[in-house]
mmCIF file of C-alpha atoms (C1' of nucleotides) in Angstrom:
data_model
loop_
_atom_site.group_PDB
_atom_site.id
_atom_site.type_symbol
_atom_site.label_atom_id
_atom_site.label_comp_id
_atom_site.label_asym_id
_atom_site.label_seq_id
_atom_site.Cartn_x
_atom_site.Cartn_y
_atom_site.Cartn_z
ATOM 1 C CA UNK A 1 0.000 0.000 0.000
ATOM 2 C CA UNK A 2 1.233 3.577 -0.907
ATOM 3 C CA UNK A 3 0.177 6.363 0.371
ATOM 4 C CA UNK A 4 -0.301 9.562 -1.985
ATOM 5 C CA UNK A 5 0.406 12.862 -0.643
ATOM 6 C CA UNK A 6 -0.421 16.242 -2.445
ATOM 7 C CA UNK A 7 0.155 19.932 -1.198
ATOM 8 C CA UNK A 8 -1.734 21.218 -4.604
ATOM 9 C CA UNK A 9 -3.147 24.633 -3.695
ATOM 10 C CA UNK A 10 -6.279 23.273 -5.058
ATOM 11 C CA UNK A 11 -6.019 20.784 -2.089
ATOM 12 C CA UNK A 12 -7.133 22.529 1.093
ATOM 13 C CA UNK A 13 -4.045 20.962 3.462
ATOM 14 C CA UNK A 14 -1.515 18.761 2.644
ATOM 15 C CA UNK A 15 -2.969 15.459 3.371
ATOM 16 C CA UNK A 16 -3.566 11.660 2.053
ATOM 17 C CA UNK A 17 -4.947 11.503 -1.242
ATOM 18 C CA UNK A 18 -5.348 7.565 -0.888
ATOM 19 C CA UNK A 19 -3.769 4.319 -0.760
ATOM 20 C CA UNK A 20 -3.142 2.307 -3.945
ATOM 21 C CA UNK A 21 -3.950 -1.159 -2.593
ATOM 22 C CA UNK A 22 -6.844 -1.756 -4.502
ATOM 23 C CA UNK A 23 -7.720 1.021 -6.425
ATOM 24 C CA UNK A 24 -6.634 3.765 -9.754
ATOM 25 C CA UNK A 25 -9.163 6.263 -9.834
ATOM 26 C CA UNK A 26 -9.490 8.223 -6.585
ATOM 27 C CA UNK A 27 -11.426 12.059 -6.269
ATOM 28 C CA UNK A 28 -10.373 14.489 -4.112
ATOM 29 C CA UNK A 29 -11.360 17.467 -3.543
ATOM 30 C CA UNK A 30 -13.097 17.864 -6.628
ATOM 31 C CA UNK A 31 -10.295 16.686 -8.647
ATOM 32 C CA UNK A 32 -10.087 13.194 -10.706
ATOM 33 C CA UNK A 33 -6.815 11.914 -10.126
ATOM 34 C CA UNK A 34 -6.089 8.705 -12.263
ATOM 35 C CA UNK A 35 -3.421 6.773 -11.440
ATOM 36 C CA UNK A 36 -1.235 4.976 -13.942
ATOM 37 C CA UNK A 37 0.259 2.184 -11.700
ATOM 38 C CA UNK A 38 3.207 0.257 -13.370
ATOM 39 C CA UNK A 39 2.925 -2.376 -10.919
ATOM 40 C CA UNK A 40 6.790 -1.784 -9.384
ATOM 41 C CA UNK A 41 5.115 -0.729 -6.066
ATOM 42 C CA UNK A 42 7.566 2.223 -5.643
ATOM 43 C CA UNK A 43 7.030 5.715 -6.270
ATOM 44 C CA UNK A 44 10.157 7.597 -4.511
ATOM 45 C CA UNK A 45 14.027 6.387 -3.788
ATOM 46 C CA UNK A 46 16.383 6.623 -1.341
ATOM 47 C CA UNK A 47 18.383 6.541 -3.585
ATOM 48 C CA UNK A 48 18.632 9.473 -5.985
ATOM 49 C CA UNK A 49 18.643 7.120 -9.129
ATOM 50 C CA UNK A 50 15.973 8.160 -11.223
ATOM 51 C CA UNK A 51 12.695 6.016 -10.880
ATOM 52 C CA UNK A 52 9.875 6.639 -12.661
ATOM 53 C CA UNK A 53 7.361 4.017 -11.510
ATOM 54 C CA UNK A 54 4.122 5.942 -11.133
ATOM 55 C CA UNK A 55 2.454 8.639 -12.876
ATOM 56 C CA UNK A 56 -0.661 10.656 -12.257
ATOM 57 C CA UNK A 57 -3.004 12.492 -15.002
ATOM 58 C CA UNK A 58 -4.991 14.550 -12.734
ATOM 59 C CA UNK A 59 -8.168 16.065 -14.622
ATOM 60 C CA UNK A 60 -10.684 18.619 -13.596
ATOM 61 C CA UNK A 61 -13.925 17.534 -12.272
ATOM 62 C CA UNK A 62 -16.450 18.637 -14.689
ATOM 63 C CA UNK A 63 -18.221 20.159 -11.942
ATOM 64 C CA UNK A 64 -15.589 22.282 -10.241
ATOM 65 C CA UNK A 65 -13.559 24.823 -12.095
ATOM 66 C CA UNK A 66 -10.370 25.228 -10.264
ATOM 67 C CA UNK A 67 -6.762 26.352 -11.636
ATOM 68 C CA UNK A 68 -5.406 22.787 -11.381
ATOM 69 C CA UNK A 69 -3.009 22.378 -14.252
ATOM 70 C CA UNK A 70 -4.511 19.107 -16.251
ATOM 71 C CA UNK A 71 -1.892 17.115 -15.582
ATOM 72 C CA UNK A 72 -0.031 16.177 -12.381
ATOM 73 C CA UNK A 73 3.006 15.208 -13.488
ATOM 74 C CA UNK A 74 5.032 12.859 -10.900
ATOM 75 C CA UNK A 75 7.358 11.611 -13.070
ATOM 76 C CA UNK A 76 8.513 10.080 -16.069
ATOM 77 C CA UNK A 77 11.571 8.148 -17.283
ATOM 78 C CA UNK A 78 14.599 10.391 -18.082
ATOM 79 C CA UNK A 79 13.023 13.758 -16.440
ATOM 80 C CA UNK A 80 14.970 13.302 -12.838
ATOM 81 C CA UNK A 81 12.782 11.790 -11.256
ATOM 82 C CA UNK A 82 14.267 11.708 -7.885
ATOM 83 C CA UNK A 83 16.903 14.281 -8.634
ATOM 84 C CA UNK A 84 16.963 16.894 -5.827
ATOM 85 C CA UNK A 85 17.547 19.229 -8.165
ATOM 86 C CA UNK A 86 14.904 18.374 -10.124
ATOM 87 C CA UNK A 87 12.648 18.704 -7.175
ATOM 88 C CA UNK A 88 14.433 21.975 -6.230
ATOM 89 C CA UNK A 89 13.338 23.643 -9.689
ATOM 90 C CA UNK A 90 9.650 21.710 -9.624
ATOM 91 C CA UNK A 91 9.214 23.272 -5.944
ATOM 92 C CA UNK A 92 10.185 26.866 -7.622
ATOM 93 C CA UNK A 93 8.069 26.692 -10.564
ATOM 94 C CA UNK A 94 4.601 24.836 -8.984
ATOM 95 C CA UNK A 95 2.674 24.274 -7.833
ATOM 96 C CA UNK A 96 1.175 21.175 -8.127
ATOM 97 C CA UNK A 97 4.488 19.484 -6.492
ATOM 98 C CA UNK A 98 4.684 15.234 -5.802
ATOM 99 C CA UNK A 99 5.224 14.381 -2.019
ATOM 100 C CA UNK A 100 5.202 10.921 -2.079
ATOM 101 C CA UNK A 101 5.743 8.437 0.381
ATOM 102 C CA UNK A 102 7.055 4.800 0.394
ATOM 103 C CA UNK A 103 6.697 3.156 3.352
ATOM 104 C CA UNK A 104 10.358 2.013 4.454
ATOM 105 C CA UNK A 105 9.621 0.462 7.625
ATOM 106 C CA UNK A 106 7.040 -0.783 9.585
ATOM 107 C CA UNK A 107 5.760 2.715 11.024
ATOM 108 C CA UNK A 108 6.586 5.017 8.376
ATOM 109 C CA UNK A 109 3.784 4.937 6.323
ATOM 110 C CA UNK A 110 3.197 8.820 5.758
ATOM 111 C CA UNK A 111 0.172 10.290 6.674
ATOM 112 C CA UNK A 112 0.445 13.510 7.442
ATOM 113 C CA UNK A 113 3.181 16.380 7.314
ATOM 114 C CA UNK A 114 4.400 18.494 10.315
ATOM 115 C CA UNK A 115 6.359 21.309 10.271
ATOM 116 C CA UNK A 116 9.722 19.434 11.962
ATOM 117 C CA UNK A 117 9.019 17.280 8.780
ATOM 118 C CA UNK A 118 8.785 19.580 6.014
ATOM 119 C CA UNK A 119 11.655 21.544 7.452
ATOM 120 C CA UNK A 120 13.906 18.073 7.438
ATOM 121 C CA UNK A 121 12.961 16.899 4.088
ATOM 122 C CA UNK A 122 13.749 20.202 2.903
ATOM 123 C CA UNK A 123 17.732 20.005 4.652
ATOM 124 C CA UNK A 124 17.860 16.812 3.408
ATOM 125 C CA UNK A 125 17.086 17.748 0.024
ATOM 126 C CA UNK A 126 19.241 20.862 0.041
ATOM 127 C CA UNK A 127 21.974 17.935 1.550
ATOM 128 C CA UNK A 128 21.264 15.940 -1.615
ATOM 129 C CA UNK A 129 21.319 19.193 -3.788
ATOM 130 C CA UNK A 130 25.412 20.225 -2.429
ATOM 131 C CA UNK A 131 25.985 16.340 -3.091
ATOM 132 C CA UNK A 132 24.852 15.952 -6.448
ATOM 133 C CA UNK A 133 26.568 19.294 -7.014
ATOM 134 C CA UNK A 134 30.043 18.004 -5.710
ATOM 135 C CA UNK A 135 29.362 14.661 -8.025
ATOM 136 C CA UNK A 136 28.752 17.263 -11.143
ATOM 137 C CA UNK A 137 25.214 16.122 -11.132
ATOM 138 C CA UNK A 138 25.770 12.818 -12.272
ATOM 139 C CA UNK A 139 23.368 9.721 -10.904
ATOM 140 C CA UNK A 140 25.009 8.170 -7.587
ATOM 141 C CA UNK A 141 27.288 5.586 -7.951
ATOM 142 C CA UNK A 142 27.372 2.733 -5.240
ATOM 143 C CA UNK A 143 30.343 3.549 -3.479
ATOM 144 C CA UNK A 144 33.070 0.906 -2.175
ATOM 145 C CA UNK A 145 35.427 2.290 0.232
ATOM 146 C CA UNK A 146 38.988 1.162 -0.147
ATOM 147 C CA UNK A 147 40.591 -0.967 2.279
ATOM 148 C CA UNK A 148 42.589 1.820 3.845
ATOM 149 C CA UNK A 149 39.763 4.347 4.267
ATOM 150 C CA UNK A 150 37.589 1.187 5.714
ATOM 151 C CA UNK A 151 40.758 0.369 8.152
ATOM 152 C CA UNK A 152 40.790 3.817 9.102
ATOM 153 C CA UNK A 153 37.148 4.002 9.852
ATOM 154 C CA UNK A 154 37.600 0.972 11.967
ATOM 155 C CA UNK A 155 40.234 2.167 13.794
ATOM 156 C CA UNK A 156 38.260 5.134 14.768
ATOM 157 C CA UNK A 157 35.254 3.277 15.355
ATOM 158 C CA UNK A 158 36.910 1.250 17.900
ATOM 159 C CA UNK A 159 38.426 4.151 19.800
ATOM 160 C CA UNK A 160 35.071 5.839 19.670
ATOM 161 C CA UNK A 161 31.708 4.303 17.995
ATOM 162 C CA UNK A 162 30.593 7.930 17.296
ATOM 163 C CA UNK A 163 32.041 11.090 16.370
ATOM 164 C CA UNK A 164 31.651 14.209 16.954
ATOM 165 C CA UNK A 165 31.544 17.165 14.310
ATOM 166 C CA UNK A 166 34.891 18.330 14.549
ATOM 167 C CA UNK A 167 36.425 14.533 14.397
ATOM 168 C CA UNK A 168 33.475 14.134 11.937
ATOM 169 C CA UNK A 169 35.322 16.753 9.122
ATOM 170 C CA UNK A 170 38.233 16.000 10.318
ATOM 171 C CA UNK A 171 38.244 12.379 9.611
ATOM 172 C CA UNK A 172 35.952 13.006 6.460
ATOM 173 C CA UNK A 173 39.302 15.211 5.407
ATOM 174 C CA UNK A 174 41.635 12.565 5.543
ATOM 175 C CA UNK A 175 39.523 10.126 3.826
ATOM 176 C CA UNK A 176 38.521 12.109 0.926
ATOM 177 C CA UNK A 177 34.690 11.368 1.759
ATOM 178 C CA UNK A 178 31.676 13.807 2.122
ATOM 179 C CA UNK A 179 31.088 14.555 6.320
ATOM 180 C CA UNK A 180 27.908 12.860 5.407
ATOM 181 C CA UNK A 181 29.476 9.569 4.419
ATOM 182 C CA UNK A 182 31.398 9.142 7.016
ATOM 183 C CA UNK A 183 27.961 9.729 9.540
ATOM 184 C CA UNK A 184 26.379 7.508 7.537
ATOM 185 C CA UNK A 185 29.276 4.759 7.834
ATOM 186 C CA UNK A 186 29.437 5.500 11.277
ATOM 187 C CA UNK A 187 25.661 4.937 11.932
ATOM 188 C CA UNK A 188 25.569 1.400 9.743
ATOM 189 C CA UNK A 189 28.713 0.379 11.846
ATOM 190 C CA UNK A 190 26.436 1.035 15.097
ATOM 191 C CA UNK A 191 23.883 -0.980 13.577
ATOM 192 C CA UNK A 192 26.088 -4.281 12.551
ATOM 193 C CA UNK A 193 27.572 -3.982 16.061
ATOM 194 C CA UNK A 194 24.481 -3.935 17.652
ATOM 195 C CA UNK A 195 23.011 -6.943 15.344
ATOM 196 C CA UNK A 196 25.986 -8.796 16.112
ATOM 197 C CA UNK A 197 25.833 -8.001 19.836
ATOM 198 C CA UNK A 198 22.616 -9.356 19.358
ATOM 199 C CA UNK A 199 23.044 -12.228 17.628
ATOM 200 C CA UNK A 200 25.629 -13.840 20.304
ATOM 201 C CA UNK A 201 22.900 -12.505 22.662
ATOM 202 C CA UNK A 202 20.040 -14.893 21.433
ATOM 203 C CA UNK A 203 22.584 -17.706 20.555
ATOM 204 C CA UNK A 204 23.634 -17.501 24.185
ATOM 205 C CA UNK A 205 20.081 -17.523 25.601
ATOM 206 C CA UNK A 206 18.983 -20.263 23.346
ATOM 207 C CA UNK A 207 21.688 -22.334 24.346
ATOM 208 C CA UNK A 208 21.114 -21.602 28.028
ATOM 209 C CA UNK A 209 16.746 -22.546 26.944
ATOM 210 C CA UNK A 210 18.607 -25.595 25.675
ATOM 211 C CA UNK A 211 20.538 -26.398 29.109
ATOM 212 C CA UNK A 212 17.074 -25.611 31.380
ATOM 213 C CA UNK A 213 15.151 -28.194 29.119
ATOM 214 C CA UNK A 214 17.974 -30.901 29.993
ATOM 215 C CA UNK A 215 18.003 -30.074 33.439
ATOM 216 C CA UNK A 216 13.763 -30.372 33.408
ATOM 217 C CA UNK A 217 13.975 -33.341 31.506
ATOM 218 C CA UNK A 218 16.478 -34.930 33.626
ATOM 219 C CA UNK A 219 14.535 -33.371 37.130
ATOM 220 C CA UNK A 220 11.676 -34.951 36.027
ATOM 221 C CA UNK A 221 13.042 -38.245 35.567
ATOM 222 C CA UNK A 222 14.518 -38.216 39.093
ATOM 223 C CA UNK A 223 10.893 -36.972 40.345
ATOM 224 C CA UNK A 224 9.775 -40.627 38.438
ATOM 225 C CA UNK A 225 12.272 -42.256 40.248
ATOM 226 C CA UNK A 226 11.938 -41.044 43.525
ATOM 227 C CA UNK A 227 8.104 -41.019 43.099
ATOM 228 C CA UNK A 228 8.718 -45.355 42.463
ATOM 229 C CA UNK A 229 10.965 -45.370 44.937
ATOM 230 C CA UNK A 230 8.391 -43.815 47.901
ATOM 231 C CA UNK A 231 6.346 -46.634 46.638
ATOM 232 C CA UNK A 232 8.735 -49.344 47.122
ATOM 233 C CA UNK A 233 10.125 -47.609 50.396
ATOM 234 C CA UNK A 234 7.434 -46.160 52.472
ATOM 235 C CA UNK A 235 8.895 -46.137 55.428
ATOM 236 C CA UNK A 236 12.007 -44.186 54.099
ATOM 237 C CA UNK A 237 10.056 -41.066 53.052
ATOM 238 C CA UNK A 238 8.267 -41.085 56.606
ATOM 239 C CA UNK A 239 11.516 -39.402 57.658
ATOM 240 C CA UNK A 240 11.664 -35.882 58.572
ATOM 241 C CA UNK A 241 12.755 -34.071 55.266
ATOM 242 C CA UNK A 242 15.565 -31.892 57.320
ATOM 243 C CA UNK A 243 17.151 -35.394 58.003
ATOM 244 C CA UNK A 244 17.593 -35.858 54.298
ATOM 245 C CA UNK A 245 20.984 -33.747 53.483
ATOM 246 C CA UNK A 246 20.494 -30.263 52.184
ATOM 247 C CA UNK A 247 16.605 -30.514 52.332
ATOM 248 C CA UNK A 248 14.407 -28.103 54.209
ATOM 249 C CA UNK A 249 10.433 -28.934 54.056
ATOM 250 C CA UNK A 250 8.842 -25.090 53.728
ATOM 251 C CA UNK A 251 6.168 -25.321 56.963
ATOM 252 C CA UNK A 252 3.498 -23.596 55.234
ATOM 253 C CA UNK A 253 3.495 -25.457 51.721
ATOM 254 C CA UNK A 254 5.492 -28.377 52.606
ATOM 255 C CA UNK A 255 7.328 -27.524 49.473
ATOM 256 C CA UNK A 256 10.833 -29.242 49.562
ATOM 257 C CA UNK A 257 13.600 -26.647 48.764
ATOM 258 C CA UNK A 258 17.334 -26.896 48.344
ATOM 259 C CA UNK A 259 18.444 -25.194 52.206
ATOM 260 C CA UNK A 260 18.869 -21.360 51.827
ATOM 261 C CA UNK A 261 18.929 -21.595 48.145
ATOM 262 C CA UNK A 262 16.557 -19.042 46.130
ATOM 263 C CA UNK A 263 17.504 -17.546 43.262
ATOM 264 C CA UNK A 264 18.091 -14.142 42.622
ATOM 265 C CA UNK A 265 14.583 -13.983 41.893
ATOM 266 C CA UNK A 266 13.687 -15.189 44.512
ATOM 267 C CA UNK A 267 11.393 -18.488 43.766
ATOM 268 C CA UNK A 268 12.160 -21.431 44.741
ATOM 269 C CA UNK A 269 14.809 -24.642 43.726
ATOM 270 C CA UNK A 270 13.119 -27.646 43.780
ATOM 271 C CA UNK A 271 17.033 -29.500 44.068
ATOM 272 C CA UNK A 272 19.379 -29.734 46.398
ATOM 273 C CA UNK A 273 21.918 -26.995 45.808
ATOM 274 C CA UNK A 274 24.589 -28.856 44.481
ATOM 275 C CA UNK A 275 22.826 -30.648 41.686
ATOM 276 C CA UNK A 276 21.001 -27.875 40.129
ATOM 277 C CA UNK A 277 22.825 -26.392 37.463
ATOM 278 C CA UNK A 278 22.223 -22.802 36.847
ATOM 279 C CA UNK A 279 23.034 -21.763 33.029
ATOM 280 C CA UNK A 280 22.666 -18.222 34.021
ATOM 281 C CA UNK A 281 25.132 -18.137 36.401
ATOM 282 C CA UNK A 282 27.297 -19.705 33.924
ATOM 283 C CA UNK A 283 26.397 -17.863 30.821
ATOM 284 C CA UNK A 284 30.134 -16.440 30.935
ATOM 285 C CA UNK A 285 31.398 -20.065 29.972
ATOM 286 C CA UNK A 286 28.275 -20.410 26.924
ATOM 287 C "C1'" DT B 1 20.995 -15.938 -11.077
ATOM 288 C "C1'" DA B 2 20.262 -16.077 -6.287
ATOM 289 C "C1'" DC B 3 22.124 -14.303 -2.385
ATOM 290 C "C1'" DG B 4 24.880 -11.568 0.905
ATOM 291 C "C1'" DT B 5 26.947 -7.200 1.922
ATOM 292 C "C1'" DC B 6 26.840 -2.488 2.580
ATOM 293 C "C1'" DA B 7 26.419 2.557 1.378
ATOM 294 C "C1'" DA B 8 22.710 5.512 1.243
ATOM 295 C "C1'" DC B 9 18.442 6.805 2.511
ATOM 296 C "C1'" DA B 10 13.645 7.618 5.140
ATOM 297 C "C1'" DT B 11 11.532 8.103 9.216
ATOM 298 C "C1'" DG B 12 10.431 8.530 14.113
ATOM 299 C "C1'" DG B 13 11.903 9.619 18.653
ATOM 300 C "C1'" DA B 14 14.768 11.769 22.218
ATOM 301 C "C1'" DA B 15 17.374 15.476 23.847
ATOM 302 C "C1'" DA B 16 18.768 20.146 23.948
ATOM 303 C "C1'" DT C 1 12.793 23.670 16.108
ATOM 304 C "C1'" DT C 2 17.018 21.476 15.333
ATOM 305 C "C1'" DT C 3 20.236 17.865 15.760
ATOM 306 C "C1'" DC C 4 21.519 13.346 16.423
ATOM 307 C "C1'" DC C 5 20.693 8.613 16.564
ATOM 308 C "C1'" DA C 6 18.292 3.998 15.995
ATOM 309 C "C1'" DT C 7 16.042 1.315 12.945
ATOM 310 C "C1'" DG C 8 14.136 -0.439 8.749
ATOM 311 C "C1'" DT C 9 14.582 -0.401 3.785
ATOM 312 C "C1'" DT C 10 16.462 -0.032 -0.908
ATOM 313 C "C1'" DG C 11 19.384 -0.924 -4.590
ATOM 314 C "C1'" DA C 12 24.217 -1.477 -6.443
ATOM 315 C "C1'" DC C 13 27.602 -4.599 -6.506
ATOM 316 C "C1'" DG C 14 30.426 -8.780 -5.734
ATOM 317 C "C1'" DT C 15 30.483 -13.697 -5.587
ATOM 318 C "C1'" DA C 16 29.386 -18.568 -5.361
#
DNA sequence: TACGTCAACATGGAAA
DNA sequence: TTTCCATGTTGACGTA
């Protein structure tokens, strides 16, 4: 699903035209806006490669005369679509200008402008504008860093996993990249630690889920056993349970727990102490 | 060609 | 309101 966005004079506020799920023909505020869907489900990059994908022929409603150009342009193949400084010049001259919105995550799916919004997608663009201008204009590359400016980045990263703005120009100096490449480097390298960190996180936690399961399993066998072994032995379990080695009997549930041993949270061990392995207190050697 | 990696980006939230 | 960051996504590119 896509939500459309226009901020067309001839559209009271800047709001949600519609969502493209099921349908192409959509009026608004006494405007026919037909959609010519290309089926590539994307309508704006983050990338600043052109991509035309979606187009719009907006016609008047016979009923309402308005000073809508006929056509709402959002794009076509080969007219910079994407380009900031397309947008730049198609801000200037109009009028009816394309906000569009692709929802890249979960939560993003635009529905409305604020101010703090318009403001960043306008430094962003102006960000994008000084960038394309540095590149001469030309369509963005995918960049591979060399080996030395990665090392260097890594070396940095592991004396400090951010930067501030001095180090930031500094270091963007010696590496012959943009200020804004190395933030952005910096930010991904957050990410992959933090995925990583993660990773060994769960692996360690499944691995201790792993242990726990043994231990029930192997508790629960022993509960068999000893549950047999009351039958065969009456008179054995008749004893007082404090006469049974590192056994105290709770007095108000009769619950038999390991002496003095709780958890740090507190509950109960239903083992003697020595027998019970805890994973988390070993997760250091997982 | 499928897949993994990663630079670049969009967006929301927190802090100042 | 601005700045910075976390997070999710996209698309170029390398490789098996």
């Amino acid at each position: 699903m896509h939500s459309f966005l226009c901020s067309h004079p001839a559209v009271s506020r800047k709001e949600t035209l519609m969502d493209t799920s099921d349908r192409d023909d959509v009026r608004v505020a006494g405007l026919s806006l037909r959609l010519n869907y290309d089926g590539r489900g994307d309508l704006s990059g983050g990338d600043h490669h052109p991509r035309p994908s979606a187009g719009f022929k907006l016609e008047r409603s016979s009923s309402t005369a308005t000073s809508v150009e006929p056509y709402l342009t959002l794009g076509l193949p080969g007219d910079g679509w994407g380009s900031a400084k397309a947008q730049a010049e198609e801000d200037k001259a109009c009028s009816a200008s394309r906000v569009v919105g692709r929802p890249s995550s979960p939560h993003s799916m635009v529905s409305s402008f604020s101010g703090g919004h318009l403001s960043r997608i306008k430094r962003e663009r102006d960000a994008r504008v000084s960038d394309e201008e540095e590149d001469g204009g030309a369509a963005r590359k995918k960049l591979r860093l060399t080996k030395e400016q990665s090392a260097l980045l890594e070396d940095r990263f592991r004396e400090h996993s951010s930067l501030d703005p001095k180090q930031k120009q500094a270091l963007a100096g010696q590496l012959s990249l943009r200020p804004r490449q190395v933030e952005v480097w910096f930010q991904n390298r957050r990410a992959r630690t933090k995925l990583k960190k993660t990773e060994v996180e769960y692996e360690r936690l499944r691995k201790c889920c792993e242990t726990l399961r043994d231990e029930n399993r192997r508790l629960q066998k022993e509960l068999q056993e000893l549950k047999s072994f009351k039958l065969l032995r009456p008179r054995y379990m008749q004893l007082p349970a404090t006469a049974v080695a590192g056994f105290t009997m709770c007095p108000s549930c009769s619950t038999v727990a390991a002496a003095s041993d709780s958890d740090e949270s507190g509950s109960l061990v239903v083992a003697p102490k020595p027998r019970l392995f805890n994973p988390f207190a070993h997760s250091a050697s997982l």
